JSON list of C-alpha atoms in Angstrom, two decimals:
[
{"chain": "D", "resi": 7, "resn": "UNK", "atom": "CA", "xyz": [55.97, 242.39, 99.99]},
{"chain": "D", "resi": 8, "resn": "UNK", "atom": "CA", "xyz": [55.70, 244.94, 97.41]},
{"chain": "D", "resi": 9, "resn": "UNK", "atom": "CA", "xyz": [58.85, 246.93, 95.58]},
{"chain": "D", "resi": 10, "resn": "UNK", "atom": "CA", "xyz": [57.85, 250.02, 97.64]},
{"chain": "D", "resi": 11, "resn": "UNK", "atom": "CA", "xyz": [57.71, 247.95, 100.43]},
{"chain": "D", "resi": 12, "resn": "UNK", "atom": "CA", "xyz": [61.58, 246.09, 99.80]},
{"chain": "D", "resi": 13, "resn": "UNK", "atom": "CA", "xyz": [62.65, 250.09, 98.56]},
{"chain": "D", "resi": 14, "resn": "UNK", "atom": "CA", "xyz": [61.29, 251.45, 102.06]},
{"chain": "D", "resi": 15, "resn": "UNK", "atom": "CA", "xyz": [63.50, 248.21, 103.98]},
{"chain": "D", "resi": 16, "resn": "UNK", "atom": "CA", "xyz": [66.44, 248.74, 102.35]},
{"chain": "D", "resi": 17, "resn": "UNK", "atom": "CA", "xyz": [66.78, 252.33, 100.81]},
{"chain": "D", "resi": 18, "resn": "UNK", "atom": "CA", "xyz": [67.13, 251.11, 97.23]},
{"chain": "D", "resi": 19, "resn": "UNK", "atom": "CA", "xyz": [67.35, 253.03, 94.60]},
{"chain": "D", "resi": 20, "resn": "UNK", "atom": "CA", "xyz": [64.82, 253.33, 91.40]},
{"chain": "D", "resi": 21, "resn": "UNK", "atom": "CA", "xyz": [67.76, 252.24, 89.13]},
{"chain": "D", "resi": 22, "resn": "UNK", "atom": "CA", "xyz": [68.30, 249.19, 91.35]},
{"chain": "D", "resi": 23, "resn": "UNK", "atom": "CA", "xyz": [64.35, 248.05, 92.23]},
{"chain": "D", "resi": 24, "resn": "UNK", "atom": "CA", "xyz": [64.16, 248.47, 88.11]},
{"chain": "D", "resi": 25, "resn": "UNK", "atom": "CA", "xyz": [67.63, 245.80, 88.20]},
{"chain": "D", "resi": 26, "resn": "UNK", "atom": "CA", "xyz": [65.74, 243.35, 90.41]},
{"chain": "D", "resi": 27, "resn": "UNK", "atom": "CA", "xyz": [62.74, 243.56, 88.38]},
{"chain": "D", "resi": 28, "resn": "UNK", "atom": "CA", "xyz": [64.63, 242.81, 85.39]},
{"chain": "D", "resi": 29, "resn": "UNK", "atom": "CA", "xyz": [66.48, 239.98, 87.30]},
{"chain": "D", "resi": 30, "resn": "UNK", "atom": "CA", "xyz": [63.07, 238.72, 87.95]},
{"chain": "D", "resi": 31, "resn": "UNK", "atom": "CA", "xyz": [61.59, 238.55, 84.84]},
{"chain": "D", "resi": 32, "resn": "UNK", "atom": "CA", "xyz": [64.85, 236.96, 83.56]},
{"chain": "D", "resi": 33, "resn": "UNK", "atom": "CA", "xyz": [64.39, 234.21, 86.46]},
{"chain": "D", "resi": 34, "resn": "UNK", "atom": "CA", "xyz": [60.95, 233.28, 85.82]},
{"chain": "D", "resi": 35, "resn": "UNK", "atom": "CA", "xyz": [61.84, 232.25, 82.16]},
{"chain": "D", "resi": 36, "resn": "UNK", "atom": "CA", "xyz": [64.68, 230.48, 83.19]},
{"chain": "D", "resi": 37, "resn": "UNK", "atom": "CA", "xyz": [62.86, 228.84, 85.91]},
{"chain": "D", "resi": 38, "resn": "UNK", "atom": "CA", "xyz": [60.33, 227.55, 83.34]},
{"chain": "D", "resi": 39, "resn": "UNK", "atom": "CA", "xyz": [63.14, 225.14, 81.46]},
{"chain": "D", "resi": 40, "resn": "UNK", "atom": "CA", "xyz": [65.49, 224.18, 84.91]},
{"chain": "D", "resi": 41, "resn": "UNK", "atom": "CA", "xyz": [64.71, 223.84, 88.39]},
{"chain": "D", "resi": 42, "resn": "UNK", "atom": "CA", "xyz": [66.01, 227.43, 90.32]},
{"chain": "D", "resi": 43, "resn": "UNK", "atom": "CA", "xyz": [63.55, 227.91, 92.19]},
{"chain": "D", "resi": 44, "resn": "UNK", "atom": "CA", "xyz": [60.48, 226.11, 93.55]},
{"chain": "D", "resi": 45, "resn": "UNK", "atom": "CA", "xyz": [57.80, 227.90, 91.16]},
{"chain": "D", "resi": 46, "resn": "UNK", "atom": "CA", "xyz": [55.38, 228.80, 93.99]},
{"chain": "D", "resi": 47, "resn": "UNK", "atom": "CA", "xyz": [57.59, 231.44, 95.67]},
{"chain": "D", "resi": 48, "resn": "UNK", "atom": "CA", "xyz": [57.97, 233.84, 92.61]},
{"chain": "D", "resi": 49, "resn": "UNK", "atom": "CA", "xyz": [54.55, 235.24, 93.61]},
{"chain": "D", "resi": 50, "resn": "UNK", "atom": "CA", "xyz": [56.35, 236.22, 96.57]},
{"chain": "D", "resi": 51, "resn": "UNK", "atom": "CA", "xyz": [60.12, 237.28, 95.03]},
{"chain": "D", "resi": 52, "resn": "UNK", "atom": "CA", "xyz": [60.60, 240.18, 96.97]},
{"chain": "D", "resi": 53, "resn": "UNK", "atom": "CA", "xyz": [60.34, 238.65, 100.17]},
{"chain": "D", "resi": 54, "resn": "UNK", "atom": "CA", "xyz": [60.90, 235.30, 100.45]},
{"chain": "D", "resi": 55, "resn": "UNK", "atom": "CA", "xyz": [64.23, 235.86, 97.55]},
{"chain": "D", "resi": 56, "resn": "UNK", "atom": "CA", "xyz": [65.67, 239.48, 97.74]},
{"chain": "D", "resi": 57, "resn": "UNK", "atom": "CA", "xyz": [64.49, 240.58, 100.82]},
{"chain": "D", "resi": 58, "resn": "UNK", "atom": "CA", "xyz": [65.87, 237.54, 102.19]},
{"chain": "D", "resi": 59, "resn": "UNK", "atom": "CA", "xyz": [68.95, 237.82, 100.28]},
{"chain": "D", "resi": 60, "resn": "UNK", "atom": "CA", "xyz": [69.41, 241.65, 101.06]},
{"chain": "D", "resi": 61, "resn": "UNK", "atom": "CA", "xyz": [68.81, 241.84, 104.79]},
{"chain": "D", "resi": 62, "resn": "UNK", "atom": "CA", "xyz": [72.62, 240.43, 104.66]},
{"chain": "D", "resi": 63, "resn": "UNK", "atom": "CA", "xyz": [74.30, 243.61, 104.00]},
{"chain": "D", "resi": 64, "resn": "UNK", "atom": "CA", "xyz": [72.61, 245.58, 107.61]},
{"chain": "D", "resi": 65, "resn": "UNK", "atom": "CA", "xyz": [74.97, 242.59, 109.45]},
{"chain": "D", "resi": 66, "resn": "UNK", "atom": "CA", "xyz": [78.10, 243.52, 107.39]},
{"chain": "D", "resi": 67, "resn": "UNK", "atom": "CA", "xyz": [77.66, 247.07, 106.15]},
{"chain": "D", "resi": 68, "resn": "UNK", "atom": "CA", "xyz": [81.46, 247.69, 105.48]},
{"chain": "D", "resi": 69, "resn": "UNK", "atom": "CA", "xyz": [81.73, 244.57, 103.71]},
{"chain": "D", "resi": 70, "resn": "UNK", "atom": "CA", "xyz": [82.94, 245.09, 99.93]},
{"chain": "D", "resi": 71, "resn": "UNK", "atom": "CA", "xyz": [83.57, 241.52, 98.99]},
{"chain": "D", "resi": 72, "resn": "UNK", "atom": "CA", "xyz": [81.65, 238.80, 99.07]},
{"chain": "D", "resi": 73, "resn": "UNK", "atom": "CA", "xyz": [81.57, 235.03, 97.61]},
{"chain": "D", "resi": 74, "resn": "UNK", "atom": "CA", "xyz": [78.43, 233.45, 97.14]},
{"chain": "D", "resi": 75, "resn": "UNK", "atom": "CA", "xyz": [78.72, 229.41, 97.01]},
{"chain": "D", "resi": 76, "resn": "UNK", "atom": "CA", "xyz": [76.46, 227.13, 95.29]},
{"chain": "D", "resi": 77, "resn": "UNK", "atom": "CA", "xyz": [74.87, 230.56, 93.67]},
{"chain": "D", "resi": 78, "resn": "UNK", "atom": "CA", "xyz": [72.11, 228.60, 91.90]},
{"chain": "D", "resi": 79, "resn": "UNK", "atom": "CA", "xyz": [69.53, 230.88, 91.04]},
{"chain": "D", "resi": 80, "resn": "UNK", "atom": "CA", "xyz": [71.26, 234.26, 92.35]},
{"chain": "D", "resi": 81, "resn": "UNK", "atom": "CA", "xyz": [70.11, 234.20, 96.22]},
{"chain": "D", "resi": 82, "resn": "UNK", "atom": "CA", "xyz": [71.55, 235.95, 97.99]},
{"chain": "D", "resi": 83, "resn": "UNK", "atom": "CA", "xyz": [74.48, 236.82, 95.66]},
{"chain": "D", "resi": 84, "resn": "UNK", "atom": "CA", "xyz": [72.84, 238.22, 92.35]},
{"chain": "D", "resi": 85, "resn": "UNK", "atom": "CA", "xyz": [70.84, 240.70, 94.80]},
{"chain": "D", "resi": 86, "resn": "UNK", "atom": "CA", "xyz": [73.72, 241.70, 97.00]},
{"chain": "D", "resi": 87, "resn": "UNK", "atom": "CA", "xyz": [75.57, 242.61, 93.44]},
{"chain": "D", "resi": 88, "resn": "UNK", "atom": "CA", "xyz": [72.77, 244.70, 92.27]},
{"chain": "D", "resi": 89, "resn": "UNK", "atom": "CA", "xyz": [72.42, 246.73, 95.68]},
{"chain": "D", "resi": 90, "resn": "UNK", "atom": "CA", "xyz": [75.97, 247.15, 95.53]},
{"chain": "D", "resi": 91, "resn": "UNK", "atom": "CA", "xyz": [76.49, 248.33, 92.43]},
{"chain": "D", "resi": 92, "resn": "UNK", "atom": "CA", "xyz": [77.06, 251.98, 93.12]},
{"chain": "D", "resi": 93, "resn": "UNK", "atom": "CA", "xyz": [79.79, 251.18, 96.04]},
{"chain": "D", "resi": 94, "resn": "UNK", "atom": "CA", "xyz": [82.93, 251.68, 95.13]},
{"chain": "D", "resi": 95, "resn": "UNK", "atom": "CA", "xyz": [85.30, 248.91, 95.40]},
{"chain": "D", "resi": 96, "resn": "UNK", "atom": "CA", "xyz": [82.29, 246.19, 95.79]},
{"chain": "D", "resi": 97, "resn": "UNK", "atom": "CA", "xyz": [82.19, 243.20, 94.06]},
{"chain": "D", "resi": 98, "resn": "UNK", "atom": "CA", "xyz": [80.78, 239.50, 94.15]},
{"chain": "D", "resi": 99, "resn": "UNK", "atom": "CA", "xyz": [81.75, 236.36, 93.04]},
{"chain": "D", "resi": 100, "resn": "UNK", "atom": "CA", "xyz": [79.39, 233.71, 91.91]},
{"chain": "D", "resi": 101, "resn": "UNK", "atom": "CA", "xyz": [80.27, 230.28, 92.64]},
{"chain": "D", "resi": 102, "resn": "UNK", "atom": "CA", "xyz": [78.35, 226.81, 91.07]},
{"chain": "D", "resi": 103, "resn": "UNK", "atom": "CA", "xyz": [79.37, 223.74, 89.97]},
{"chain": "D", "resi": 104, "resn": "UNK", "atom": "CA", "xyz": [76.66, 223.02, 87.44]},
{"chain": "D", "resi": 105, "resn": "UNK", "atom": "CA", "xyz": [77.08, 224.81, 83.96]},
{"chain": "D", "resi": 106, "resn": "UNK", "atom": "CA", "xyz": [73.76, 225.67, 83.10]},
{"chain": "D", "resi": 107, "resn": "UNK", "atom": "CA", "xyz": [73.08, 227.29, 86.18]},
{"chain": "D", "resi": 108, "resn": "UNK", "atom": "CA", "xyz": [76.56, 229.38, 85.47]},
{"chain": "D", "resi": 109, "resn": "UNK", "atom": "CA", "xyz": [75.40, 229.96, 81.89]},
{"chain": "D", "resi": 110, "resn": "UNK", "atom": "CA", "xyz": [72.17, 232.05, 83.63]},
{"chain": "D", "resi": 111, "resn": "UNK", "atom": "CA", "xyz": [74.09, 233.61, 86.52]},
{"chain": "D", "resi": 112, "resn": "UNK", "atom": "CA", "xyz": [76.57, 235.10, 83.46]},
{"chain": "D", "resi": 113, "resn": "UNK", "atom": "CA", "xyz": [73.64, 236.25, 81.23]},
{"chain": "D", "resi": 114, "resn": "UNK", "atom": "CA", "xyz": [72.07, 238.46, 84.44]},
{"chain": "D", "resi": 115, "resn": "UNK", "atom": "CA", "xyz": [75.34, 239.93, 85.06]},
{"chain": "D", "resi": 116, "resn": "UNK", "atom": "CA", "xyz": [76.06, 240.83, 81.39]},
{"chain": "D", "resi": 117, "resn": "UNK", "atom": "CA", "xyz": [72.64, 242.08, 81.19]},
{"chain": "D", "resi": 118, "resn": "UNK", "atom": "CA", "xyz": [72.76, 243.93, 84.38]},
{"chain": "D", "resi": 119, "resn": "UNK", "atom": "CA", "xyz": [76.39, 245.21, 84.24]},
{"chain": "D", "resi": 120, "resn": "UNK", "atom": "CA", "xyz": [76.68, 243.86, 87.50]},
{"chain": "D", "resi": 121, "resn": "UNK", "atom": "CA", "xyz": [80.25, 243.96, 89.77]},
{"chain": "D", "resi": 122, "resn": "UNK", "atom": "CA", "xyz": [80.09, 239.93, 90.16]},
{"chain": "D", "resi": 123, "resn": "UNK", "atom": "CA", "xyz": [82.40, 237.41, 88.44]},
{"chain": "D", "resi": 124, "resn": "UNK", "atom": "CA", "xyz": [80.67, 233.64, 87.74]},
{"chain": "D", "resi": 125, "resn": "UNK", "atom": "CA", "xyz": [82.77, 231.00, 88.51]},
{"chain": "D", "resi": 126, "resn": "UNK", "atom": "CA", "xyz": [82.12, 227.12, 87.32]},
{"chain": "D", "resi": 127, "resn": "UNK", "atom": "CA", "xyz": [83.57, 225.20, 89.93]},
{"chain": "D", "resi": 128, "resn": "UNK", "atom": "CA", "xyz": [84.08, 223.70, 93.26]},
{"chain": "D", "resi": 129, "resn": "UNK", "atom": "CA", "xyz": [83.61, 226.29, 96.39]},
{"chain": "D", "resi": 130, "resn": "UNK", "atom": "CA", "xyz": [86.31, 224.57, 98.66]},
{"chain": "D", "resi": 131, "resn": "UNK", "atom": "CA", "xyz": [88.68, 224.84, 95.19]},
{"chain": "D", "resi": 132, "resn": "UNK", "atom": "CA", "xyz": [88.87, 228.74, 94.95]},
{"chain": "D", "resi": 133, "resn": "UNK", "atom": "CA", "xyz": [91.81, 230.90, 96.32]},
{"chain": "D", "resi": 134, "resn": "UNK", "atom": "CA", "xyz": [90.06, 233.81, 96.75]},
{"chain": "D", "resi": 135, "resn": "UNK", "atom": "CA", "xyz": [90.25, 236.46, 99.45]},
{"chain": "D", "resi": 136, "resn": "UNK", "atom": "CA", "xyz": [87.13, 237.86, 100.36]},
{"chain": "D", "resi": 137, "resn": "UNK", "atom": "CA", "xyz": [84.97, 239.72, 103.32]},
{"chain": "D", "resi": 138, "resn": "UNK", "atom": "CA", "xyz": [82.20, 237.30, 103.35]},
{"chain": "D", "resi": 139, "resn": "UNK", "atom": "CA", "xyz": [81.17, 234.21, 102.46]},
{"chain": "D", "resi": 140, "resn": "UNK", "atom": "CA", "xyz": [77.74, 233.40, 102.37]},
{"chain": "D", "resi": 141, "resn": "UNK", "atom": "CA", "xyz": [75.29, 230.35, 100.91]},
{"chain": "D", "resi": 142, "resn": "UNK", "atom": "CA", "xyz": [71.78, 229.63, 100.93]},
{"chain": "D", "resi": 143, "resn": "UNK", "atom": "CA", "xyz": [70.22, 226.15, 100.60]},
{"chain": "D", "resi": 144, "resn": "UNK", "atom": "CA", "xyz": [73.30, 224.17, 99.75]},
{"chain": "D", "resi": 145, "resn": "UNK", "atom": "CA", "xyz": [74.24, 222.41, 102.36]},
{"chain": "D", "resi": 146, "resn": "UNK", "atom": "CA", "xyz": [73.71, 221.08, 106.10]},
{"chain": "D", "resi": 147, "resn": "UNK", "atom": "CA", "xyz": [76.50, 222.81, 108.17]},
{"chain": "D", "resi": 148, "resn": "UNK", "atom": "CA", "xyz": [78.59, 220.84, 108.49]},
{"chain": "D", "resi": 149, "resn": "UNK", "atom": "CA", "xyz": [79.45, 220.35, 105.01]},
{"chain": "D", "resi": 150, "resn": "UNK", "atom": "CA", "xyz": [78.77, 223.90, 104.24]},
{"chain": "D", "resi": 151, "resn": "UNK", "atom": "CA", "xyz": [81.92, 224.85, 106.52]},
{"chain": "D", "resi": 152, "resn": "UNK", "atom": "CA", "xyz": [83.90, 222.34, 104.54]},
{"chain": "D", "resi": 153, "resn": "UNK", "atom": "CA", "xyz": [82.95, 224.45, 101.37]},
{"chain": "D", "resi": 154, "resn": "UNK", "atom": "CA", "xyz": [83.39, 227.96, 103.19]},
{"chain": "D", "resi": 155, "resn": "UNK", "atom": "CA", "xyz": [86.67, 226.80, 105.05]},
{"chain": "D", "resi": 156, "resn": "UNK", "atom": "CA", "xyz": [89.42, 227.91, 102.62]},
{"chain": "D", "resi": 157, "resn": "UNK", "atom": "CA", "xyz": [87.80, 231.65, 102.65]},
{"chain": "D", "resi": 158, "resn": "UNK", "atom": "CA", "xyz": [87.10, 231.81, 106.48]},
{"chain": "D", "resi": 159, "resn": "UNK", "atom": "CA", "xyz": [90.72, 230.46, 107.04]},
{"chain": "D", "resi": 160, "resn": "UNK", "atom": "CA", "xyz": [91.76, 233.83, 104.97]},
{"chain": "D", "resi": 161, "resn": "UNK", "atom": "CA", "xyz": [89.81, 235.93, 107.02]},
{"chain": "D", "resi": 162, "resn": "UNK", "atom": "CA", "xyz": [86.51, 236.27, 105.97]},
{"chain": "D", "resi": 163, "resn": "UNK", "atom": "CA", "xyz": [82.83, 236.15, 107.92]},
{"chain": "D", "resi": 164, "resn": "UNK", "atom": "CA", "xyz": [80.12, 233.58, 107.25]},
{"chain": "D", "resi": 165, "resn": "UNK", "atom": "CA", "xyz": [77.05, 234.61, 106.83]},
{"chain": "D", "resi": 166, "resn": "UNK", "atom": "CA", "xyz": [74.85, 231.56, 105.86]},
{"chain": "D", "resi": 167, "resn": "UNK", "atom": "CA", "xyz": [70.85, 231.90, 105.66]},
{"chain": "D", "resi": 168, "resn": "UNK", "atom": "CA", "xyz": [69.34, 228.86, 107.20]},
{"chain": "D", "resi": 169, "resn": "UNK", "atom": "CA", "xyz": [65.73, 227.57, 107.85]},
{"chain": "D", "resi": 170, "resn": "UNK", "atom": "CA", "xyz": [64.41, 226.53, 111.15]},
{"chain": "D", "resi": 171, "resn": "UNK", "atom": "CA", "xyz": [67.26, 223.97, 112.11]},
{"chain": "D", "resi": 172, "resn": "UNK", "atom": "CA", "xyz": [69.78, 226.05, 112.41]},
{"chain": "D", "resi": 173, "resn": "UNK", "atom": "CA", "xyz": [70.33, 225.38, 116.15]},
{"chain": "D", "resi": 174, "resn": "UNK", "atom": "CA", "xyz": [70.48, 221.76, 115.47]},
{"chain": "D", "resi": 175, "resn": "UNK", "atom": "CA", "xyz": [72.69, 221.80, 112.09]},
{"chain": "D", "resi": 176, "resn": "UNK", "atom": "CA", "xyz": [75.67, 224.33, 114.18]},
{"chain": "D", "resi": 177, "resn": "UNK", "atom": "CA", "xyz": [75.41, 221.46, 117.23]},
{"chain": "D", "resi": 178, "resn": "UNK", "atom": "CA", "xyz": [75.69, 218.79, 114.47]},
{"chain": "D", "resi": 179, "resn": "UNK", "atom": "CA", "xyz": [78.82, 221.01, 113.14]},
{"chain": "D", "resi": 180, "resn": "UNK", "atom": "CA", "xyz": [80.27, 221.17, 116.36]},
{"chain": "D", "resi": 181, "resn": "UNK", "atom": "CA", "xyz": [81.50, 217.36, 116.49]},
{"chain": "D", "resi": 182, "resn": "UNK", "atom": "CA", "xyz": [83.17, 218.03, 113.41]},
{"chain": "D", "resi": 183, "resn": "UNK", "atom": "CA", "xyz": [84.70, 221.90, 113.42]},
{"chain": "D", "resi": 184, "resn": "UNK", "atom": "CA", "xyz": [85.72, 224.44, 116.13]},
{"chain": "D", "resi": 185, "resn": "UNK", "atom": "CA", "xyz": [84.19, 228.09, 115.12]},
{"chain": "D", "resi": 186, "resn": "UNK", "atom": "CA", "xyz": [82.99, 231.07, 116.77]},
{"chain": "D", "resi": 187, "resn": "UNK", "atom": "CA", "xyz": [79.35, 231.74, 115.87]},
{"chain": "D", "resi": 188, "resn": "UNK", "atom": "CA", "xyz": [75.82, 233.88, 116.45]},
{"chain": "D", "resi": 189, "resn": "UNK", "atom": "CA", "xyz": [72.07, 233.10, 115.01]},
{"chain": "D", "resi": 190, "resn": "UNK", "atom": "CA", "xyz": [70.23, 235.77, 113.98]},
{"chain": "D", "resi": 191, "resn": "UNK", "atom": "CA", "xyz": [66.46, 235.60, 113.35]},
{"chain": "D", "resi": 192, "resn": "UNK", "atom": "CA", "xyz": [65.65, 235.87, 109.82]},
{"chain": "D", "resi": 193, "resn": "UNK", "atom": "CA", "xyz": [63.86, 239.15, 108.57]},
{"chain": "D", "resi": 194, "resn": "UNK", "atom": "CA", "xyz": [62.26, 237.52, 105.81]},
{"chain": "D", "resi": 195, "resn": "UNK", "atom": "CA", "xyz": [60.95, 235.01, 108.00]},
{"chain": "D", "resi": 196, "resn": "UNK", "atom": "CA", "xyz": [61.07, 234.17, 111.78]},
{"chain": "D", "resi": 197, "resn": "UNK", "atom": "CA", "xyz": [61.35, 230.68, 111.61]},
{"chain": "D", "resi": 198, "resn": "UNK", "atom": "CA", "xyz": [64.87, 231.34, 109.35]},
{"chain": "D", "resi": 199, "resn": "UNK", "atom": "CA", "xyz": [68.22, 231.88, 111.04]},
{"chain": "D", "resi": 200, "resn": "UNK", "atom": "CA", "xyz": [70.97, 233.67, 109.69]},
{"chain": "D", "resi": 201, "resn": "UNK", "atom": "CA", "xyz": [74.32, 232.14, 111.10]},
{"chain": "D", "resi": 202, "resn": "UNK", "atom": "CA", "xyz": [77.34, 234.42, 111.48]},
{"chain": "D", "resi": 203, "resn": "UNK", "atom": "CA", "xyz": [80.90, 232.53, 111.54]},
{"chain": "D", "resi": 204, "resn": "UNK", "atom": "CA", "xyz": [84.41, 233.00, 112.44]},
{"chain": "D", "resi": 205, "resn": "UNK", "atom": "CA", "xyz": [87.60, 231.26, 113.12]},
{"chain": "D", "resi": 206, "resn": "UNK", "atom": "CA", "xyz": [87.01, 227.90, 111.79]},
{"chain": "D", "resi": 207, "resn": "UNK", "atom": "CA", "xyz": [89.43, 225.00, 112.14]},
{"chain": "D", "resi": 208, "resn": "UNK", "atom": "CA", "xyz": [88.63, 221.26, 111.83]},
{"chain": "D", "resi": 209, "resn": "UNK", "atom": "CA", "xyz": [88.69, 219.23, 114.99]},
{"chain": "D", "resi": 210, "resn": "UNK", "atom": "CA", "xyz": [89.16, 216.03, 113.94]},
{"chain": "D", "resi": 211, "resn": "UNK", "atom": "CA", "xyz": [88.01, 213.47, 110.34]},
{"chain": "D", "resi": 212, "resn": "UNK", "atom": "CA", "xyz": [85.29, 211.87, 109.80]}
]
């Protein structure tokens, strides 16, 4: 995918395909001193990381704010900041546990003047209040909802991108948590899922 091609997708703005070039430049160099991202899908950024990452907002389109856990390298939460930059009233939250990974997530938001707040810490700690919740590649599900619990149990969505177990991973959930929940195919890439939650509770401990 080209940046025409990810501008004609998603109706981005020149201002904000000249953000996520910037973001990618700043991710390559990073990526070069700590593990981010798997080096052999920069060639392919704009698909297989913000296309992926931005196809999120067509499922909640009146969404405003959203926490990103285990943020790592800024998918999907550093692109859903820059597209919604020029909405009023939008704003992201960042979440990691590991510093250095923080340390980059800040610098791209300072850089970018982005509406997003980094936060160093455990995902199950926070008290925030948001629309959705969303994660990439952190976790199998049934730890993920463990993480995402205290900000589906204040009302928000999950939206969690997923590879080709998806199916299995919500079953495997399912002995552990009672939810309400849809899979989407990926647009970034059919084999992905993207899994839409609501109305978690715990059925019983491990």
């Amino acid at each position: 995918m080209t940046p025409s091609g990810f501008q004609t997708l998603t109706g981005a703005s020149d201002a904000r395909l000249a953000d996520l070039e910037t973001f990618a430049v700043r991710l390559a160099e990073a990526n070069a001193v700590m593990n981010l991202v798997g080096p052999d899908t920069l060639p392919d950024i704009w698909n297989r990381h913000f296309w992926d990452s931005a196809q999120l907002l067509a499922l909640a389109p009146e969404a405003r704010t959203w926490a990103d856990l285990g943020a790592g390298a800024g998918f999907p939460g550093v692109v859903l900041a820059i597209l919604l930059k020029d909405t009023p009233g939008a704003h992201v939250w960042l979440i990691d546990s590991l510093g250095k990974r923080c340390r980059f997530l800040q610098q791209v938001v300072e850089e970018l003047d982005l509406p997003a707040t980094v936060i160093n810490g455990r995902a199950e700690a926070q008290t925030l209040a948001v629309d959705v919740v969303t994660a990439r590649a952190v976790a199998a599900m049934d730890k993920l909802l463990a993480y995402a619990q205290p900000y589906l149990q204040r009302g928000a969505r999950g939206l969690f991108l997923k590879g080709e177990k998806a199916e299995l991973e919500v079953a495997e959930a399912r002995r552990l948590w009672q939810f309400e929940s849809d899979l989407s195919v990926s647009r970034s890439d059919p084999r992905g899922r993207i899994v839409s939650v609501r109305s978690l509770r715990r059925v019983k401990s491990r």
